[in-house]
PDB file of C-alpha atoms in Angstrom:
ATOM      1  CA  MET E 907      14.148   9.889 -12.339  1.00 92.00           C
ATOM      2  CA  LYS E 908      11.768   6.843 -12.516  1.00 93.00           C
ATOM      3  CA  ILE E 909      11.230   4.722  -9.643  1.00 93.00           C
ATOM      4  CA  SER E 910      10.684   0.961 -10.201  1.00 93.00           C
ATOM      5  CA  THR E 911       7.807  -0.958  -8.814  1.00 92.00           C
ATOM      6  CA  GLU E 912      10.153  -3.242  -6.923  1.00 94.00           C
ATOM      7  CA  THR E 913      11.834  -0.228  -5.170  1.00 95.00           C
ATOM      8  CA  LEU E 914       8.498   1.097  -4.227  1.00 95.00           C
ATOM      9  CA  ASN E 915       7.446  -2.313  -2.727  1.00 96.00           C
ATOM     10  CA  ILE E 916      10.681  -2.747  -0.799  1.00 96.00           C
ATOM     11  CA  LEU E 917      10.417   0.884   0.494  1.00 97.00           C
ATOM     12  CA  LYS E 918       6.849  -0.100   1.728  1.00 96.00           C
ATOM     13  CA  ASN E 919       8.482  -3.157   3.658  1.00 96.00           C
ATOM     14  CA  MET E 920      11.141  -0.881   5.056  1.00 95.00           C
ATOM     15  CA  SER E 921       8.414   1.571   6.405  1.00 96.00           C
ATOM     16  CA  ASP E 922       7.457  -1.345   8.627  1.00 95.00           C
ATOM     17  CA  ILE E 923      10.892  -1.361  10.168  1.00 93.00           C
ATOM     18  CA  ASN E 924      11.345   2.315  10.497  1.00 94.00           C
ATOM     19  CA  PRO E 925       8.511   4.770   9.611  1.00 94.00           C
ATOM     20  CA  SER E 926      11.197   7.468   8.513  1.00 95.00           C
ATOM     21  CA  LEU E 927      13.965   7.174   5.935  1.00 94.00           C
ATOM     22  CA  SER E 928      17.173   8.938   4.921  1.00 93.00           C
ATOM     23  CA  VAL E 929      18.583   8.189   1.453  1.00 93.00           C
ATOM     24  CA  THR E 930      22.281   9.055   0.651  1.00 91.00           C
ATOM     25  CA  PRO E 931      23.700   9.540  -2.765  1.00 93.00           C
ATOM     26  CA  GLY E 932      24.603   6.254  -4.607  1.00 94.00           C
ATOM     27  CA  ASN E 933      22.463   3.093  -5.418  1.00 93.00           C
ATOM     28  CA  SER E 934      21.772   1.794  -2.100  1.00 92.00           C
ATOM     29  CA  ILE E 935      19.174   2.461   0.654  1.00 94.00           C
ATOM     30  CA  ARG E 936      19.773   1.518   4.370  1.00 92.00           C
ATOM     31  CA  SER E 937      17.597   1.741   7.253  1.00 93.00           C
ATOM     32  CA  ILE E 938      17.621   0.597  10.897  1.00 92.00           C
ATOM     33  CA  SER E 939      14.680  -0.297  13.310  1.00 91.00           C
ATOM     34  CA  THR E 940      13.872   2.294  16.012  1.00 86.00           C
ATOM     35  CA  ASP E 941      15.360  -0.195  18.762  1.00 87.00           C
ATOM     36  CA  GLY E 942      18.432  -0.992  16.634  1.00 87.00           C
ATOM     37  CA  SER E 943      17.809  -4.719  16.381  1.00 90.00           C
ATOM     38  CA  THR E 944      17.254  -4.853  12.564  1.00 92.00           C
ATOM     39  CA  MET E 945      19.082  -3.251   9.799  1.00 93.00           C
ATOM     40  CA  VAL E 946      18.124  -3.445   5.909  1.00 95.00           C
ATOM     41  CA  ASN E 947      20.397  -2.774   2.936  1.00 95.00           C
ATOM     42  CA  PHE E 948      18.769  -2.663  -0.374  1.00 96.00           C
ATOM     43  CA  ILE E 949      20.941  -2.105  -3.652  1.00 95.00           C
ATOM     44  CA  THR E 950      18.479  -0.337  -6.010  1.00 95.00           C
ATOM     45  CA  GLU E 951      18.004  -0.080  -9.790  1.00 93.00           C
ATOM     46  CA  GLU E 952      18.163   3.656  -9.278  1.00 94.00           C
ATOM     47  CA  SER E 953      21.027   5.932  -8.657  1.00 94.00           C
ATOM     48  CA  TRP E 954      20.235   8.686  -6.122  1.00 94.00           C
ATOM     49  CA  ASP E 955      21.973  11.953  -6.853  1.00 92.00           C
ATOM     50  CA  LYS E 956      21.216  13.809  -3.757  1.00 94.00           C
ATOM     51  CA  HIS E 957      20.465  13.092  -0.095  1.00 93.00           C
ATOM     52  CA  PHE E 958      16.872  13.326   0.954  1.00 95.00           C
ATOM     53  CA  SER E 959      14.864  12.358   3.994  1.00 95.00           C
ATOM     54  CA  VAL E 960      11.133  11.839   4.658  1.00 96.00           C
ATOM     55  CA  TYR E 961       9.554  11.592   8.237  1.00 95.00           C
ATOM     56  CA  ASP E 962       6.498   9.451   7.259  1.00 96.00           C
ATOM     57  CA  LEU E 963       7.642   7.037   4.539  1.00 96.00           C
ATOM     58  CA  ASN E 964       4.199   5.387   4.408  1.00 96.00           C
ATOM     59  CA  MET E 965       2.595   8.660   3.580  1.00 97.00           C
ATOM     60  CA  PHE E 966       5.364   9.530   0.795  1.00 97.00           C
ATOM     61  CA  LEU E 967       4.604   6.227  -0.919  1.00 97.00           C
ATOM     62  CA  LYS E 968       0.826   6.968  -0.906  1.00 97.00           C
ATOM     63  CA  VAL E 969       1.585   9.652  -3.400  1.00 96.00           C
ATOM     64  CA  PHE E 970       2.583   7.191  -5.933  1.00 95.00           C
ATOM     65  CA  ASN E 971      -0.693   5.417  -5.505  1.00 94.00           C
ATOM     66  CA  ILE E 972      -2.396   8.809  -6.522  1.00 95.00           C
ATOM     67  CA  LEU E 973      -0.482   9.498  -9.602  1.00 94.00           C
ATOM     68  CA  GLU E 974      -0.774   7.311 -12.761  1.00 90.00           C
ATOM     69  CA  GLY E 975       1.378   6.164 -15.751  1.00 88.00           C
ATOM     70  CA  GLU E 976       5.018   7.400 -16.079  1.00 89.00           C
ATOM     71  CA  ILE E 977       5.790   8.862 -12.604  1.00 93.00           C
ATOM     72  CA  ASP E 978       8.958  10.969 -12.171  1.00 94.00           C
ATOM     73  CA  LEU E 979      10.743  11.903  -8.963  1.00 96.00           C
ATOM     74  CA  GLU E 980      12.993  14.979  -8.739  1.00 96.00           C
ATOM     75  CA  ILE E 981      15.084  15.506  -5.773  1.00 96.00           C
ATOM     76  CA  ARG E 982      15.367  19.173  -4.732  1.00 95.00           C
ATOM     77  CA  ASP E 983      16.940  20.871  -1.777  1.00 90.00           C
ATOM     78  CA  ARG E 984      13.910  20.953   0.347  1.00 93.00           C
ATOM     79  CA  VAL E 985      11.183  19.144  -1.590  1.00 96.00           C
ATOM     80  CA  LEU E 986      10.668  16.065  -3.533  1.00 97.00           C
ATOM     81  CA  VAL E 987       8.790  16.881  -6.762  1.00 97.00           C
ATOM     82  CA  ILE E 988       6.743  13.708  -7.812  1.00 97.00           C
ATOM     83  CA  SER E 989       4.713  14.080 -10.947  1.00 96.00           C
ATOM     84  CA  ASP E 990       2.850  12.252 -13.790  1.00 94.00           C
ATOM     85  CA  GLU E 991       1.597  13.755 -17.112  1.00 92.00           C
ATOM     86  CA  ASN E 992      -1.189  15.741 -15.371  1.00 93.00           C
ATOM     87  CA  ILE E 993      -0.428  16.046 -11.698  1.00 95.00           C
ATOM     88  CA  THR E 994       2.657  17.535  -9.630  1.00 97.00           C
ATOM     89  CA  CYS E 995       3.027  16.836  -5.941  1.00 97.00           C
ATOM     90  CA  ASN E 996       5.725  18.986  -4.007  1.00 97.00           C
ATOM     91  CA  TYR E 997       6.436  16.732  -1.000  1.00 97.00           C
ATOM     92  CA  GLY E 998       8.209  18.416   1.812  1.00 97.00           C
ATOM     93  CA  GLN E 999      11.638  16.851   3.105  1.00 96.00           C
ATOM     94  CA  CYS E1000      12.259  16.645   6.900  1.00 95.00           C
ATOM     95  CA  ASP E1001      15.371  17.353   8.787  1.00 93.00           C
ATOM     96  CA  PRO E1002      17.681  14.410   8.682  1.00 90.00           C
ATOM     97  CA  LYS E1003      18.146  14.643  12.396  1.00 88.00           C
ATOM     98  CA  MET E1004      14.327  13.597  12.786  1.00 90.00           C
ATOM     99  CA  VAL E1005      15.154  10.238  11.147  1.00 90.00           C
ATOM    100  CA  ASN E1006      16.122   7.593  13.820  1.00 79.00           C
ATOM    101  CA  GLY E1007      19.160   5.727  12.442  1.00 71.00           C
ATOM    102  CA  ASN E1008      20.095   8.662   9.913  1.00 62.00           C
ATOM    103  CA  GLY E1009      23.587   8.236   8.464  1.00 58.00           C
ATOM    104  CA  VAL E1010      23.857   4.482   8.956  1.00 65.00           C
ATOM    105  CA  THR E1011      26.641   3.681   6.706  1.00 65.00           C
ATOM    106  CA  ASP E1012      28.559   0.558   8.274  1.00 76.00           C
ATOM    107  CA  LEU E1013      26.872  -2.857   7.966  1.00 77.00           C
ATOM    108  CA  PRO E1014      27.524  -5.597  10.504  1.00 79.00           C
ATOM    109  CA  ASP E1015      30.603  -7.650   9.970  1.00 79.00           C
ATOM    110  CA  ILE E1016      29.785 -11.213   9.420  1.00 79.00           C
ATOM    111  CA  ASN E1017      32.347 -13.991   9.718  1.00 82.00           C
ATOM    112  CA  TYR E1018      31.387 -16.198   6.735  1.00 77.00           C
ATOM    113  CA  GLU E1019      34.064 -18.752   7.519  1.00 79.00           C
ATOM    114  CA  THR E1020      32.490 -19.587  10.959  1.00 80.00           C
ATOM    115  CA  SER E1021      28.835 -18.842  10.511  1.00 86.00           C
ATOM    116  CA  THR E1022      26.107 -21.388  10.343  1.00 89.00           C
ATOM    117  CA  GLU E1023      24.218 -21.225   7.017  1.00 91.00           C
ATOM    118  CA  PHE E1024      20.758 -22.530   5.974  1.00 92.00           C
ATOM    119  CA  THR E1025      17.992 -21.483   3.553  1.00 92.00           C
ATOM    120  CA  LEU E1026      14.310 -20.527   4.308  1.00 92.00           C
ATOM    121  CA  THR E1027      11.967 -20.781   1.355  1.00 92.00           C
ATOM    122  CA  GLN E1028       9.151 -18.471   0.890  1.00 94.00           C
ATOM    123  CA  GLU E1029       6.849 -21.310   1.727  1.00 93.00           C
ATOM    124  CA  ASP E1030       8.725 -21.779   5.007  1.00 92.00           C
ATOM    125  CA  LEU E1031       8.400 -18.018   5.949  1.00 93.00           C
ATOM    126  CA  PHE E1032       4.670 -18.025   4.913  1.00 94.00           C
ATOM    127  CA  LYS E1033       4.082 -20.931   7.165  1.00 93.00           C
ATOM    128  CA  ILE E1034       5.932 -19.305   9.912  1.00 92.00           C
ATOM    129  CA  ASP E1035       4.057 -16.262   9.690  1.00 93.00           C
ATOM    130  CA  LYS E1036       0.740 -17.964   9.580  1.00 93.00           C
ATOM    131  CA  ALA E1037       1.373 -20.037  12.673  1.00 91.00           C
ATOM    132  CA  SER E1038       2.624 -16.997  14.501  1.00 91.00           C
ATOM    133  CA  ARG E1039      -0.601 -14.984  13.677  1.00 91.00           C
ATOM    134  CA  GLU E1040      -3.203 -17.806  14.148  1.00 91.00           C
ATOM    135  CA  LEU E1041      -1.872 -18.932  17.405  1.00 88.00           C
ATOM    136  CA  ARG E1042      -0.169 -15.697  18.598  1.00 87.00           C
ATOM    137  CA  LEU E1043       3.239 -17.154  18.864  1.00 90.00           C
ATOM    138  CA  SER E1044       5.682 -14.366  19.554  1.00 89.00           C
ATOM    139  CA  ARG E1045       9.084 -16.083  20.158  1.00 91.00           C
ATOM    140  CA  LEU E1046      11.122 -17.810  17.481  1.00 93.00           C
ATOM    141  CA  ILE E1047      13.799 -20.092  18.538  1.00 92.00           C
ATOM    142  CA  ILE E1048      16.574 -21.221  16.093  1.00 93.00           C
ATOM    143  CA  ASN E1049      18.295 -24.593  17.108  1.00 90.00           C
ATOM    144  CA  SER E1050      21.211 -26.078  15.333  1.00 89.00           C
ATOM    145  CA  ASN E1051      22.787 -29.521  15.724  1.00 86.00           C
ATOM    146  CA  LYS E1052      26.330 -29.803  14.321  1.00 86.00           C
ATOM    147  CA  ASP E1053      26.522 -33.683  14.283  1.00 86.00           C
ATOM    148  CA  SER E1054      23.141 -34.100  12.365  1.00 85.00           C
ATOM    149  CA  ASN E1055      23.466 -30.914  10.403  1.00 86.00           C
ATOM    150  CA  ILE E1056      19.845 -30.073  11.233  1.00 86.00           C
ATOM    151  CA  ILE E1057      18.390 -26.553  11.803  1.00 91.00           C
ATOM    152  CA  ASN E1058      15.093 -26.451  13.811  1.00 90.00           C
ATOM    153  CA  ILE E1059      12.860 -23.391  13.983  1.00 92.00           C
ATOM    154  CA  LYS E1060      10.539 -23.280  17.024  1.00 92.00           C
ATOM    155  CA  LEU E1061       7.708 -21.028  17.468  1.00 91.00           C
ATOM    156  CA  CYS E1062       6.154 -20.694  20.822  1.00 89.00           C
ATOM    157  CA  THR E1063       4.234 -18.464  23.062  1.00 81.00           C
ATOM    158  CA  SER E1064       5.763 -15.752  25.225  1.00 67.00           C
ATOM    159  CA  SER E1065       7.320 -16.905  28.552  1.00 58.00           C
ATOM    160  CA  GLN E1066       5.428 -13.784  30.072  1.00 53.00           C
ATOM    161  CA  GLY E1067       1.888 -13.175  30.462  1.00 47.00           C
ATOM    162  CA  ASN E1068       0.885 -16.619  29.150  1.00 49.00           C
ATOM    163  CA  THR E1069      -2.258 -17.748  30.897  1.00 50.00           C
ATOM    164  CA  GLY E1070      -3.301 -20.357  28.370  1.00 54.00           C
ATOM    165  CA  GLY E1071      -0.591 -22.885  28.228  1.00 59.00           C
ATOM    166  CA  GLU E1072       2.266 -22.875  25.963  1.00 71.00           C
ATOM    167  CA  HIS E1073       1.575 -23.750  22.213  1.00 76.00           C
ATOM    168  CA  SER E1074       4.587 -24.214  19.789  1.00 83.00           C
ATOM    169  CA  PHE E1075       5.327 -25.355  16.250  1.00 86.00           C
ATOM    170  CA  VAL E1076       8.628 -26.770  15.147  1.00 89.00           C
ATOM    171  CA  PHE E1077       9.876 -26.629  11.520  1.00 88.00           C
ATOM    172  CA  ASN E1078      12.754 -28.529  10.124  1.00 85.00           C
ATOM    173  CA  VAL E1079      14.296 -26.237   7.595  1.00 81.00           C
ATOM    174  CA  GLY E1080      17.001 -26.346   5.015  1.00 65.00           C
ATOM    175  CA  LYS E1081      18.303 -29.248   2.861  1.00 65.00           C
ATOM    176  CA  ASP E1082      21.934 -27.985   2.395  1.00 71.00           C
ATOM    177  CA  ASN E1083      22.730 -26.572   5.762  1.00 84.00           C
ATOM    178  CA  THR E1084      26.318 -25.806   6.872  1.00 87.00           C
ATOM    179  CA  VAL E1085      26.067 -26.070  10.687  1.00 88.00           C
ATOM    180  CA  ARG E1086      29.249 -25.196  12.439  1.00 86.00           C
ATOM    181  CA  ASP E1087      28.157 -24.863  15.973  1.00 84.00           C
ATOM    182  CA  ASP E1088      25.349 -26.291  18.374  1.00 85.00           C
ATOM    183  CA  PHE E1089      23.320 -23.377  19.569  1.00 86.00           C
ATOM    184  CA  GLU E1090      19.774 -22.100  20.405  1.00 89.00           C
ATOM    185  CA  VAL E1091      19.164 -18.508  19.749  1.00 91.00           C
ATOM    186  CA  LYS E1092      15.941 -16.647  19.806  1.00 91.00           C
ATOM    187  CA  LEU E1093      14.286 -13.481  18.518  1.00 91.00           C
ATOM    188  CA  ASN E1094      10.931 -11.719  18.752  1.00 91.00           C
ATOM    189  CA  ILE E1095       8.766 -12.816  15.748  1.00 92.00           C
ATOM    190  CA  LYS E1096       8.057  -8.932  15.354  1.00 90.00           C
ATOM    191  CA  GLN E1097      11.748  -8.553  14.189  1.00 92.00           C
ATOM    192  CA  LEU E1098      10.960 -10.806  11.123  1.00 92.00           C
ATOM    193  CA  LYS E1099       9.590  -8.186   8.760  1.00 94.00           C
ATOM    194  CA  LEU E1100      10.883  -9.599   5.514  1.00 96.00           C
ATOM    195  CA  TYR E1101      10.040  -8.827   1.968  1.00 96.00           C
ATOM    196  CA  PRO E1102       8.315 -11.853   0.232  1.00 95.00           C
ATOM    197  CA  GLY E1103      10.795 -14.288  -1.040  1.00 96.00           C
ATOM    198  CA  SER E1104      13.351 -17.052  -0.139  1.00 95.00           C
ATOM    199  CA  TYR E1105      16.298 -16.369   1.981  1.00 95.00           C
ATOM    200  CA  ASN E1106      19.876 -17.615   2.752  1.00 93.00           C
ATOM    201  CA  VAL E1107      20.428 -17.214   6.397  1.00 93.00           C
ATOM    202  CA  LYS E1108      23.940 -16.890   8.057  1.00 92.00           C
ATOM    203  CA  ILE E1109      24.394 -16.799  11.912  1.00 92.00           C
ATOM    204  CA  ASP E1110      27.609 -15.423  13.259  1.00 89.00           C
ATOM    205  CA  LYS E1111      28.258 -16.060  17.026  1.00 81.00           C
ATOM    206  CA  THR E1112      31.918 -15.097  16.987  1.00 75.00           C
ATOM    207  CA  SER E1113      31.389 -11.417  18.182  1.00 69.00           C
ATOM    208  CA  LYS E1114      29.871 -10.181  21.401  1.00 71.00           C
ATOM    209  CA  LEU E1115      26.337  -9.638  19.537  1.00 80.00           C
ATOM    210  CA  ILE E1116      24.826 -12.677  17.724  1.00 89.00           C
ATOM    211  CA  ILE E1117      24.236 -11.302  14.253  1.00 90.00           C
ATOM    212  CA  SER E1118      22.068 -13.107  11.563  1.00 93.00           C
ATOM    213  CA  GLU E1119      22.444 -12.038   7.868  1.00 94.00           C
ATOM    214  CA  TRP E1120      19.271 -12.881   5.735  1.00 96.00           C
ATOM    215  CA  THR E1121      19.821 -12.501   2.088  1.00 96.00           C
ATOM    216  CA  HIS E1122      16.877 -12.345  -0.384  1.00 97.00           C
ATOM    217  CA  ASN E1123      17.190 -14.765  -3.356  1.00 93.00           C
ATOM    218  CA  THR E1124      17.573 -11.893  -5.688  1.00 87.00           C
ATOM    219  CA  GLY E1125      20.978 -11.007  -3.765  1.00 83.00           C
ATOM    220  CA  ASP E1126      20.062  -7.223  -3.663  1.00 93.00           C
ATOM    221  CA  LEU E1127      18.236  -7.079  -0.422  1.00 97.00           C
ATOM    222  CA  ARG E1128      19.737  -8.076   2.976  1.00 96.00           C
ATOM    223  CA  TYR E1129      18.541  -7.919   6.484  1.00 96.00           C
ATOM    224  CA  TYR E1130      20.652  -8.005   9.614  1.00 95.00           C
ATOM    225  CA  ILE E1131      18.837  -9.042  12.772  1.00 95.00           C
ATOM    226  CA  ALA E1132      20.265  -9.249  16.219  1.00 92.00           C
ATOM    227  CA  LEU E1133      19.633 -12.488  18.124  1.00 92.00           C
ATOM    228  CA  LYS E1134      19.865 -13.550  21.624  1.00 88.00           C
ATOM    229  CA  ASN E1135      21.022 -16.803  23.452  1.00 86.00           C
ATOM    230  CA  LYS E1136      17.875 -18.674  24.431  1.00 70.00           C
ATOM    231  CA  GLY E1137      18.477 -18.217  28.170  1.00 65.00           C
ATOM    232  CA  GLU E1138      18.868 -14.478  28.098  1.00 65.00           C
TER     233      GLU E1138
END
């Protein structure tokens, strides 16, 4: 089978969330972070006919950088055969038990009728990422106001080990927000490992866990990120 450039790029992004990967038959790839706080689901152009697992996803993807032209992937029982016109690589599979999160099948249940919804553009996310890196801001707080229908995103320094004073950025985001509740929730900026693009974000507080769903503008890529109340 041929693997699209988009699929390879998204797999590269997924390697930042979990360094290993198991793929099950079908046309979707799912992975979960090693701490269980982030899940990703990608509907692929490709249809995977067999299960396979790789222990070092980043190393697996480097094979595609070595080969040229039309690259073919064949899934065998113990190896993945990756080849172009002149070169063949036999890449060994790992035991699925070695992959953290192997066998993830169920996605979080989001209550869309009660969830707060807003949009983050690619430019918004670029600025958030730049601010977090330049000023070493590790906490991201999402604040909603039901009466004004406003969503604010605040980046600030960690509450622990901060000896240089607190720095923060506040972003007003989203033009067509649907705010159904007043809340302040937080996450660590390291959880926000998103593939480039704009995202529709839904936050559901109706279950025991606060779950956010981040849907890429293509609609084929979704991240599910666990949040905490600000006071926790």
